[in-house]
Amino acid sequence: MSKSAIILLKEHYLSHLKENPELLIGIELELPIVNTKREAVDLAVSKALLHHLVTTLDFDVEKYDLDGNPIQLVKEESQDRILFEVSYTTLEFAFGPVKTLLEVEKRFETYLSVIQDFLCERGHLIVGQGLNPQWATNDNQPVKSPRYQMLMDYLALGKNYSQLHSFPQYGAFICGSQVQLDVSRSNFYQVINAFNQIEAAKAYLFANSTFDGTDWDTRISRDIFWEASMHGLLTENVGVNAVDFATEEDFFDYLSQSAMFTVQRQGRDYYFPPVSVVDYFSKAKFEAVDLHGDKTILQPLESDIESHRSYQFQSLTKRGTVEFRSVCAQPLDRTFAPAAFHLGLLVELETLEHYLATAPFFTKWGRNYKALRRQFSKKELTAEEKSSIQSFSKDLLKIAKNGLLTRGFGEELYLSKIQLH
């Protein structure tokens, strides 16, 4: 290879960063479709939904599955997209960049009203939960699209690793609430550090994916699904970052330990057991598998960096944003609370950093951020734990509210929906 892994990562992720970007908001909401009779989702109903949205909401079809069904719609003016995420039982709303949360909420309510009317007439609904409650009875097949079929085939490799959980189909039924916010070349790793440090509070405030398929003591099963799957074989690839980054170089050194597991050749998808980015681009050749199960020998190409995507909770994207992706899908009346929380804190980044440097929460519990997230997402907290995490969360909510008040759009209203249970 003529370029090192670090250089390729920098070219991929830094090229769209601006020094003084306009603060735009990108929101992605994954929400389960459920059968109101508590039976398996009728996939004919969910597939018919997208046909209905084309005619009623003036969306265009952007992608079809292998059977000719629409699986991704786009509205040209706003660049909003509605699509199936991994399975036909998860609907994703991916909104084009906006300046305020109120713009997104208005469009979401318009779309959701039409969707709920259509589904309700057919005994189905969209619900605000971090995993589909009918996961055990649903047909969890991937959307008939090479990307999703590859992903599910890759996750199925987990059966070869005794330390991983036995639910490789989890991608078909977990649902998240993600927000992307613009960052600059000079502050992106500081943003990642700050939000990585508060994962315990995010776990406490936004946990919404208790799993009934096993006895995991957590209200955020999504964490375990990711971390104890093929995505988590390389620990740097998923979840909470183990370290704070002092420099840009620190960040890319860490990112170079995240995983490569898929590439394309001549439009065909291939996958292979995960290998760190730095090791991948040091290889002369490697064995990969296509969607027919056939093995082949490939050589790494510099363009393969386009297939890289880590599953860290604070992820730098190639669009010049940081994507915050640790939050479960929320109850529908609190859909935009997580985005408001992240947005307000980013506006007050300097205040947040000063607070976190001496926060009593860390004095008491230490700074193992990954362990803290697991500790404070338990189903039952001790009185001491509850008191401490509530105090920490209240302080963060106050900072976030000040940030939203500074913006002056009334977005602080969304924070009032957050409950300290």
CSV table of C-alpha atoms in Angstrom, one decimal:
chain,number,residue,atom,x,y,z
A,1,MET,CA,0.0,0.0,0.0
A,2,SER,CA,1.3,3.4,-0.9
A,3,LYS,CA,-0.5,5.1,2.0
A,4,SER,CA,-0.7,4.2,5.6
A,5,ALA,CA,-3.9,3.4,7.5
A,6,ILE,CA,-3.7,6.6,9.4
A,7,ILE,CA,-3.3,8.7,6.3
A,8,LEU,CA,-6.3,7.0,4.7
A,9,LEU,CA,-8.4,7.5,7.8
A,10,LYS,CA,-7.5,11.2,7.9
A,11,GLU,CA,-8.3,11.7,4.3
A,12,HIS,CA,-11.6,9.9,4.7
A,13,TYR,CA,-12.8,11.7,7.9
A,14,LEU,CA,-11.2,15.1,7.8
A,15,SER,CA,-11.8,16.2,4.3
A,16,HIS,CA,-15.3,17.7,5.0
A,17,LEU,CA,-14.5,19.3,8.4
A,18,LYS,CA,-14.8,23.1,8.4
A,19,GLU,CA,-13.1,25.4,10.8
A,20,ASN,CA,-16.2,27.5,11.6
A,21,PRO,CA,-19.1,25.3,10.4
A,22,GLU,CA,-22.7,26.4,10.6
A,23,LEU,CA,-24.3,24.3,13.4
A,24,LEU,CA,-26.8,22.0,11.5
A,25,ILE,CA,-28.7,19.1,13.0
A,26,GLY,CA,-29.1,15.7,11.4
A,27,ILE,CA,-31.5,13.2,13.1
A,28,GLU,CA,-32.1,9.5,12.5
A,29,LEU,CA,-34.9,7.7,14.3
A,30,GLU,CA,-35.3,4.0,14.2
A,31,LEU,CA,-38.7,2.8,15.4
A,32,PRO,CA,-40.3,-0.7,15.6
A,33,ILE,CA,-43.4,-1.7,13.7
A,34,VAL,CA,-45.5,-3.9,15.9
A,35,ASN,CA,-48.7,-6.0,15.4
A,36,THR,CA,-51.4,-4.8,17.8
A,37,LYS,CA,-52.5,-8.5,18.3
A,38,ARG,CA,-49.0,-9.2,19.7
A,39,GLU,CA,-48.4,-11.5,16.8
A,40,ALA,CA,-45.6,-11.4,14.3
A,41,VAL,CA,-45.5,-8.3,12.1
A,42,ASP,CA,-47.2,-8.9,8.7
A,43,LEU,CA,-44.4,-8.1,6.3
A,44,ALA,CA,-47.0,-7.5,3.6
A,45,VAL,CA,-48.3,-4.6,5.6
A,46,SER,CA,-44.9,-3.0,6.3
A,47,LYS,CA,-43.9,-3.3,2.6
A,48,ALA,CA,-47.3,-1.8,1.5
A,49,LEU,CA,-46.6,1.1,3.8
A,50,LEU,CA,-43.8,2.4,1.7
A,51,HIS,CA,-45.9,2.2,-1.5
A,52,HIS,CA,-48.6,4.2,0.4
A,53,LEU,CA,-46.1,6.9,1.4
A,54,VAL,CA,-45.0,7.5,-2.2
A,55,THR,CA,-48.5,8.4,-3.2
A,56,THR,CA,-49.7,10.3,0.0
A,57,LEU,CA,-46.6,12.2,1.1
A,58,ASP,CA,-45.0,12.8,-2.3
A,59,PHE,CA,-41.8,10.8,-1.7
A,60,ASP,CA,-39.8,9.3,-4.5
A,61,VAL,CA,-38.4,5.8,-4.4
A,62,GLU,CA,-34.7,5.8,-4.0
A,63,LYS,CA,-34.0,2.1,-3.5
A,64,TYR,CA,-35.8,-1.2,-4.2
A,65,ASP,CA,-35.3,-4.6,-2.7
A,66,LEU,CA,-34.5,-7.6,-4.9
A,67,ASP,CA,-38.2,-8.3,-5.2
A,68,GLY,CA,-39.0,-4.9,-6.5
A,69,ASN,CA,-40.4,-3.5,-3.3
A,70,PRO,CA,-39.5,0.1,-2.3
A,71,ILE,CA,-37.2,0.1,0.7
A,72,GLN,CA,-35.9,3.7,0.8
A,73,LEU,CA,-37.8,6.8,0.0
A,74,VAL,CA,-36.6,10.4,-0.4
A,75,LYS,CA,-38.3,13.8,-0.4
A,76,GLU,CA,-36.3,15.8,-2.9
A,77,GLU,CA,-36.8,19.3,-1.3
A,78,SER,CA,-35.9,18.4,2.3
A,79,GLN,CA,-33.7,15.4,1.6
A,80,ASP,CA,-35.7,13.5,4.3
A,81,ARG,CA,-35.7,9.8,3.9
A,82,ILE,CA,-37.9,7.0,5.2
A,83,LEU,CA,-36.5,3.5,4.9
A,84,PHE,CA,-36.4,0.0,6.3
A,85,GLU,CA,-33.4,-0.4,8.7
A,86,VAL,CA,-31.9,-3.9,8.4
A,87,SER,CA,-35.4,-5.6,8.6
A,88,TYR,CA,-38.9,-5.0,7.3
A,89,THR,CA,-40.0,-4.4,10.9
A,90,THR,CA,-37.9,-1.3,11.7
A,91,LEU,CA,-38.7,2.0,10.1
A,92,GLU,CA,-36.1,4.7,10.0
A,93,PHE,CA,-36.7,8.4,9.6
A,94,ALA,CA,-33.5,10.1,8.4
A,95,PHE,CA,-34.0,13.8,8.2
A,96,GLY,CA,-32.0,16.2,6.0
A,97,PRO,CA,-29.9,18.8,7.9
A,98,VAL,CA,-31.9,21.5,9.7
A,99,LYS,CA,-31.2,24.5,11.8
A,100,THR,CA,-33.7,23.8,14.6
A,101,LEU,CA,-35.3,20.8,16.2
A,102,LEU,CA,-38.7,22.3,15.7
A,103,GLU,CA,-38.4,22.0,12.0
A,104,VAL,CA,-37.7,18.3,12.3
A,105,GLU,CA,-40.5,17.7,14.8
A,106,LYS,CA,-43.0,19.3,12.5
A,107,ARG,CA,-42.1,17.1,9.6
A,108,PHE,CA,-41.9,14.0,11.8
A,109,GLU,CA,-45.4,14.5,13.1
A,110,THR,CA,-46.7,14.9,9.5
A,111,TYR,CA,-45.1,11.7,8.4
A,112,LEU,CA,-46.0,9.7,11.6
A,113,SER,CA,-49.7,10.7,11.4
A,114,VAL,CA,-50.0,9.3,7.9
A,115,ILE,CA,-48.0,6.2,8.9
A,116,GLN,CA,-50.0,5.4,12.0
A,117,ASP,CA,-53.3,5.8,10.2
A,118,PHE,CA,-52.3,3.4,7.6
A,119,LEU,CA,-50.8,0.8,10.0
A,120,CYS,CA,-53.7,1.1,12.5
A,121,GLU,CA,-56.2,0.2,9.9
A,122,ARG,CA,-54.3,-3.0,9.4
A,123,GLY,CA,-53.7,-3.9,13.0
A,124,HIS,CA,-50.2,-2.5,13.3
A,125,LEU,CA,-48.4,0.6,14.9
A,126,ILE,CA,-45.1,2.4,15.2
A,127,VAL,CA,-44.0,2.4,18.9
A,128,GLY,CA,-41.3,4.2,20.8
A,129,GLN,CA,-39.1,1.5,22.1
A,130,GLY,CA,-35.4,0.6,21.8
A,131,LEU,CA,-36.1,-2.9,20.6
A,132,ASN,CA,-39.1,-4.5,18.9
A,133,PRO,CA,-41.2,-6.2,21.7
A,134,GLN,CA,-42.2,-8.9,19.2
A,135,TRP,CA,-38.6,-9.8,18.4
A,136,ALA,CA,-39.1,-13.5,19.3
A,137,THR,CA,-42.1,-14.0,17.0
A,138,ASN,CA,-41.2,-11.7,14.1
A,139,ASP,CA,-39.7,-12.8,10.8
A,140,ASN,CA,-36.3,-11.2,11.4
A,141,GLN,CA,-35.0,-11.7,7.9
A,142,PRO,CA,-32.9,-8.9,6.5
A,143,VAL,CA,-34.2,-6.5,3.9
A,144,LYS,CA,-33.5,-8.1,0.5
A,145,SER,CA,-30.7,-5.8,-0.3
A,146,PRO,CA,-27.0,-6.9,-0.6
A,147,ARG,CA,-25.9,-4.5,2.2
A,148,TYR,CA,-28.3,-5.8,4.8
A,149,GLN,CA,-27.9,-9.4,3.7
A,150,MET,CA,-24.1,-9.0,4.0
A,151,LEU,CA,-24.5,-7.5,7.5
A,152,MET,CA,-26.7,-10.3,8.8
A,153,ASP,CA,-24.4,-13.0,7.3
A,154,TYR,CA,-21.4,-11.3,8.9
A,155,LEU,CA,-23.1,-11.1,12.3
A,156,ALA,CA,-24.0,-14.8,12.0
A,157,LEU,CA,-20.3,-15.6,12.1
A,158,GLY,CA,-20.7,-15.0,15.9
A,159,LYS,CA,-21.7,-18.7,16.2
A,160,ASN,CA,-18.0,-19.5,15.9
A,161,TYR,CA,-17.1,-17.5,19.0
A,162,SER,CA,-18.1,-18.9,22.4
A,163,GLN,CA,-17.8,-15.5,24.2
A,164,LEU,CA,-20.5,-13.9,22.0
A,165,HIS,CA,-24.2,-13.8,22.6
A,166,SER,CA,-26.6,-16.1,20.7
A,167,PHE,CA,-28.7,-13.4,19.1
A,168,PRO,CA,-26.9,-12.6,15.8
A,169,GLN,CA,-30.2,-11.4,14.3
A,170,TYR,CA,-30.3,-8.5,16.8
A,171,GLY,CA,-29.8,-6.0,14.0
A,172,ALA,CA,-33.3,-6.7,12.9
A,173,PHE,CA,-34.9,-5.5,16.1
A,174,ILE,CA,-32.8,-3.0,18.0
A,175,CYS,CA,-33.7,0.7,17.5
A,176,GLY,CA,-31.8,3.8,18.2
A,177,SER,CA,-32.1,7.6,18.3
A,178,GLN,CA,-29.1,9.2,16.6
A,179,VAL,CA,-28.1,12.9,16.1
A,180,GLN,CA,-25.4,14.4,14.0
A,181,LEU,CA,-24.0,17.8,14.8
A,182,ASP,CA,-21.4,19.8,12.9
A,183,VAL,CA,-17.9,20.0,14.4
A,184,SER,CA,-14.6,21.6,13.4
A,185,ARG,CA,-11.1,20.3,12.8
A,186,SER,CA,-10.0,22.0,16.0
A,187,ASN,CA,-12.7,20.7,18.3
A,188,PHE,CA,-13.9,17.3,17.0
A,189,TYR,CA,-11.9,15.2,19.4
A,190,GLN,CA,-12.8,17.4,22.3
A,191,VAL,CA,-16.5,16.9,21.5
A,192,ILE,CA,-15.9,13.2,21.4
A,193,ASN,CA,-14.1,13.3,24.7
A,194,ALA,CA,-16.8,15.3,26.5
A,195,PHE,CA,-19.7,13.2,25.3
A,196,ASN,CA,-17.9,10.0,25.9
A,197,GLN,CA,-17.4,11.0,29.6
A,198,ILE,CA,-21.2,11.4,30.1
A,199,GLU,CA,-22.3,8.0,28.8
A,200,ALA,CA,-23.3,7.0,32.4
A,201,ALA,CA,-25.8,9.9,32.5
A,202,LYS,CA,-27.1,9.1,28.9
A,203,ALA,CA,-27.6,5.5,30.0
A,204,TYR,CA,-29.6,6.6,33.0
A,205,LEU,CA,-31.7,9.2,31.2
A,206,PHE,CA,-32.4,7.4,28.0
A,207,ALA,CA,-32.4,3.6,28.7
A,208,ASN,CA,-35.3,2.0,26.8
A,209,SER,CA,-34.3,-1.5,25.6
A,210,THR,CA,-34.7,-4.0,28.4
A,211,PHE,CA,-34.5,-7.5,26.8
A,212,ASP,CA,-36.7,-10.4,27.9
A,213,GLY,CA,-34.7,-13.1,26.0
A,214,THR,CA,-32.1,-13.6,28.7
A,215,ASP,CA,-31.2,-12.4,32.2
A,216,TRP,CA,-28.9,-9.4,31.3
A,217,ASP,CA,-29.0,-6.9,34.2
A,218,THR,CA,-29.4,-3.8,32.0
A,219,ARG,CA,-32.0,-1.5,30.7
A,220,ILE,CA,-29.9,-0.9,27.6
A,221,SER,CA,-29.6,-4.3,25.9
A,222,ARG,CA,-28.4,-2.6,22.7
A,223,ASP,CA,-25.0,-2.2,24.4
A,224,ILE,CA,-24.6,-5.9,24.9
A,225,PHE,CA,-25.9,-6.8,21.5
A,226,TRP,CA,-23.2,-4.7,19.9
A,227,GLU,CA,-20.3,-5.3,22.3
A,228,ALA,CA,-20.8,-9.1,22.5
A,229,SER,CA,-21.3,-9.6,18.8
A,230,MET,CA,-19.0,-9.6,15.8
A,231,HIS,CA,-18.9,-5.8,16.0
A,232,GLY,CA,-17.3,-6.0,19.4
A,233,LEU,CA,-14.5,-8.5,18.8
A,234,LEU,CA,-12.2,-5.5,18.5
A,235,THR,CA,-13.1,-3.5,21.7
A,236,GLU,CA,-12.0,-0.2,20.1
A,237,ASN,CA,-14.7,-0.7,17.4
A,238,VAL,CA,-17.8,-0.3,19.6
A,239,GLY,CA,-19.3,1.6,22.4
A,240,VAL,CA,-17.6,3.8,24.9
A,241,ASN,CA,-14.0,4.9,24.2
A,242,ALA,CA,-11.6,3.6,26.7
A,243,VAL,CA,-9.5,6.7,26.7
A,244,ASP,CA,-9.6,10.5,26.4
A,245,PHE,CA,-7.8,11.9,23.4
A,246,ALA,CA,-5.2,14.6,24.0
A,247,THR,CA,-4.6,15.3,20.3
A,248,GLU,CA,-5.9,14.5,16.9
A,249,GLU,CA,-3.1,11.9,16.5
A,250,ASP,CA,-4.4,10.1,19.6
A,251,PHE,CA,-7.8,9.9,18.1
A,252,PHE,CA,-6.6,8.4,14.8
A,253,ASP,CA,-4.3,6.0,16.5
A,254,TYR,CA,-7.3,4.7,18.4
A,255,LEU,CA,-9.5,4.7,15.3
A,256,SER,CA,-6.9,2.7,13.4
A,257,GLN,CA,-7.7,-0.2,15.9
A,258,SER,CA,-11.4,-0.2,14.9
A,259,ALA,CA,-12.6,-2.9,12.4
A,260,MET,CA,-12.6,-3.5,8.7
A,261,PHE,CA,-15.0,-6.4,7.9
A,262,THR,CA,-16.5,-5.7,4.5
A,263,VAL,CA,-15.5,-4.4,1.1
A,264,GLN,CA,-17.0,-4.2,-2.4
A,265,ARG,CA,-15.5,-5.4,-5.7
A,266,GLN,CA,-17.2,-4.7,-9.0
A,267,GLY,CA,-20.5,-4.0,-7.1
A,268,ARG,CA,-20.4,-7.2,-5.1
A,269,ASP,CA,-20.3,-7.3,-1.3
A,270,TYR,CA,-17.7,-9.4,0.6
A,271,TYR,CA,-17.2,-9.9,4.3
A,272,PHE,CA,-14.6,-11.4,6.5
A,273,PRO,CA,-13.7,-11.7,10.2
A,274,PRO,CA,-12.9,-8.3,11.6
A,275,VAL,CA,-9.3,-7.0,11.4
A,276,SER,CA,-8.1,-3.6,12.6
A,277,VAL,CA,-7.7,-0.9,10.0
A,278,VAL,CA,-4.0,-0.7,10.6
A,279,ASP,CA,-3.5,-4.5,10.1
A,280,TYR,CA,-5.9,-4.6,7.1
A,281,PHE,CA,-3.9,-2.1,5.1
A,282,SER,CA,-0.7,-3.9,6.0
A,283,LYS,CA,-1.9,-7.2,4.4
A,284,ALA,CA,-0.8,-8.4,0.9
A,285,LYS,CA,-4.1,-10.4,0.5
A,286,PHE,CA,-6.9,-11.8,2.5
A,287,GLU,CA,-9.8,-14.3,2.2
A,288,ALA,CA,-13.3,-13.0,2.0
A,289,VAL,CA,-16.8,-14.5,1.5
A,290,ASP,CA,-19.5,-13.3,-0.9
A,291,LEU,CA,-23.3,-13.5,-0.4
A,292,HIS,CA,-23.4,-16.9,-2.0
A,293,GLY,CA,-21.0,-18.3,0.6
A,294,ASP,CA,-18.2,-18.5,-1.9
A,295,LYS,CA,-14.7,-17.7,-0.7
A,296,THR,CA,-12.2,-15.7,-2.7
A,297,ILE,CA,-8.8,-14.1,-2.2
A,298,LEU,CA,-8.7,-10.3,-2.4
A,299,GLN,CA,-6.0,-7.6,-2.1
A,300,PRO,CA,-6.6,-4.5,-0.1
A,301,LEU,CA,-7.2,-1.3,-2.0
A,302,GLU,CA,-6.9,2.3,-0.8
A,303,SER,CA,-10.6,2.8,-1.8
A,304,ASP,CA,-11.6,0.1,0.7
A,305,ILE,CA,-11.5,2.9,3.4
A,306,GLU,CA,-14.9,3.9,2.0
A,307,SER,CA,-16.3,0.7,3.6
A,308,HIS,CA,-15.0,1.6,7.1
A,309,ARG,CA,-17.5,2.5,9.8
A,310,SER,CA,-16.9,2.0,13.5
A,311,TYR,CA,-19.7,1.5,16.0
A,312,GLN,CA,-18.3,3.8,18.7
A,313,PHE,CA,-20.9,5.8,20.5
A,314,GLN,CA,-19.3,9.1,19.4
A,315,SER,CA,-18.4,8.6,15.8
A,316,LEU,CA,-16.7,11.1,13.5
A,317,THR,CA,-18.4,10.9,10.1
A,318,LYS,CA,-17.1,11.7,6.6
A,319,ARG,CA,-19.7,14.5,6.4
A,320,GLY,CA,-18.0,16.8,8.9
A,321,THR,CA,-20.1,15.8,11.9
A,322,VAL,CA,-20.0,13.8,15.0
A,323,GLU,CA,-22.7,11.2,15.2
A,324,PHE,CA,-24.0,10.4,18.7
A,325,ARG,CA,-25.4,6.9,18.6
A,326,SER,CA,-25.6,5.5,22.2
A,327,VAL,CA,-29.3,6.3,22.8
A,328,CYS,CA,-32.2,4.0,22.6
A,329,ALA,CA,-35.3,5.0,20.6
A,330,GLN,CA,-37.5,6.9,23.0
A,331,PRO,CA,-41.2,6.9,23.8
A,332,LEU,CA,-42.9,8.9,21.1
A,333,ASP,CA,-43.7,11.8,23.3
A,334,ARG,CA,-40.0,12.2,24.1
A,335,THR,CA,-38.7,11.5,20.6
A,336,PHE,CA,-36.5,14.7,20.4
A,337,ALA,CA,-35.3,14.9,24.0
A,338,PRO,CA,-31.9,13.1,23.3
A,339,ALA,CA,-31.2,15.4,20.3
A,340,ALA,CA,-32.0,18.5,22.5
A,341,PHE,CA,-29.7,17.2,25.2
A,342,HIS,CA,-26.8,16.7,22.9
A,343,LEU,CA,-27.4,20.0,21.0
A,344,GLY,CA,-27.6,22.1,24.2
A,345,LEU,CA,-24.4,20.6,25.6
A,346,LEU,CA,-22.5,21.1,22.4
A,347,VAL,CA,-23.5,24.8,22.4
A,348,GLU,CA,-22.0,25.0,25.9
A,349,LEU,CA,-19.0,22.8,25.2
A,350,GLU,CA,-16.5,24.9,27.1
A,351,THR,CA,-18.8,25.0,30.2
A,352,LEU,CA,-19.3,21.3,29.9
A,353,GLU,CA,-15.6,20.6,29.7
A,354,HIS,CA,-14.9,22.8,32.8
A,355,TYR,CA,-17.7,21.0,34.7
A,356,LEU,CA,-16.5,17.5,33.8
A,357,ALA,CA,-13.0,18.3,34.9
A,358,THR,CA,-14.0,18.4,38.5
A,359,ALA,CA,-17.4,16.8,38.6
A,360,PRO,CA,-18.2,15.2,42.0
A,361,PHE,CA,-19.6,12.2,40.1
A,362,PHE,CA,-16.1,11.2,38.9
A,363,THR,CA,-14.5,11.9,42.2
A,364,LYS,CA,-16.9,9.4,43.7
A,365,TRP,CA,-17.0,6.7,41.0
A,366,GLY,CA,-13.8,7.1,39.0
A,367,ARG,CA,-13.4,7.6,35.3
A,368,ASN,CA,-13.8,4.1,33.7
A,369,TYR,CA,-16.4,5.5,31.4
A,370,LYS,CA,-17.3,2.1,29.9
A,371,ALA,CA,-17.8,0.5,33.3
A,372,LEU,CA,-19.8,3.5,34.5
A,373,ARG,CA,-22.2,3.2,31.6
A,374,ARG,CA,-22.9,-0.4,32.4
A,375,GLN,CA,-23.2,0.3,36.2
A,376,PHE,CA,-25.8,3.1,35.8
A,377,SER,CA,-27.9,1.2,33.2
A,378,LYS,CA,-28.6,-1.6,35.7
A,379,LYS,CA,-32.3,-2.5,36.2
A,380,GLU,CA,-32.0,-1.5,39.9
A,381,LEU,CA,-29.7,1.0,41.4
A,382,THR,CA,-28.7,1.4,45.0
A,383,ALA,CA,-29.9,4.5,46.8
A,384,GLU,CA,-26.4,5.8,46.7
A,385,GLU,CA,-26.0,5.2,43.0
A,386,LYS,CA,-29.4,6.7,42.2
A,387,SER,CA,-28.7,9.9,44.2
A,388,SER,CA,-25.3,10.3,42.5
A,389,ILE,CA,-26.5,9.8,38.9
A,390,GLN,CA,-29.5,12.0,39.4
A,391,SER,CA,-27.3,14.8,40.7
A,392,PHE,CA,-24.9,14.4,37.7
A,393,SER,CA,-27.8,14.3,35.3
A,394,LYS,CA,-29.4,17.4,36.7
A,395,ASP,CA,-26.2,19.3,36.3
A,396,LEU,CA,-25.9,18.2,32.7
A,397,LEU,CA,-29.5,19.1,32.0
A,398,LYS,CA,-29.0,22.5,33.4
A,399,ILE,CA,-26.0,23.1,31.1
A,400,ALA,CA,-27.9,21.8,28.1
A,401,LYS,CA,-30.9,24.0,28.9
A,402,ASN,CA,-28.6,27.1,29.0
A,403,GLY,CA,-27.2,26.1,25.6
A,404,LEU,CA,-30.7,25.8,24.1
A,405,LEU,CA,-31.8,29.1,25.7
A,406,THR,CA,-28.8,30.8,24.1
A,407,ARG,CA,-30.0,29.5,20.7
A,408,GLY,CA,-33.3,31.2,21.3
A,409,PHE,CA,-35.6,28.8,19.4
A,410,GLY,CA,-37.6,27.4,22.3
A,411,GLU,CA,-35.9,24.0,22.0
A,412,GLU,CA,-35.5,23.8,25.8
A,413,LEU,CA,-39.1,22.5,25.8
A,414,TYR,CA,-37.8,19.1,24.8
A,415,LEU,CA,-35.7,18.8,27.9
A,416,SER,CA,-38.8,19.2,30.1
A,417,LYS,CA,-39.9,15.8,28.9
A,418,ILE,CA,-36.9,14.0,30.3
A,419,GLN,CA,-37.8,12.1,33.5
A,420,LEU,CA,-35.4,11.5,36.5
A,421,HIS,CA,-36.9,8.2,37.6
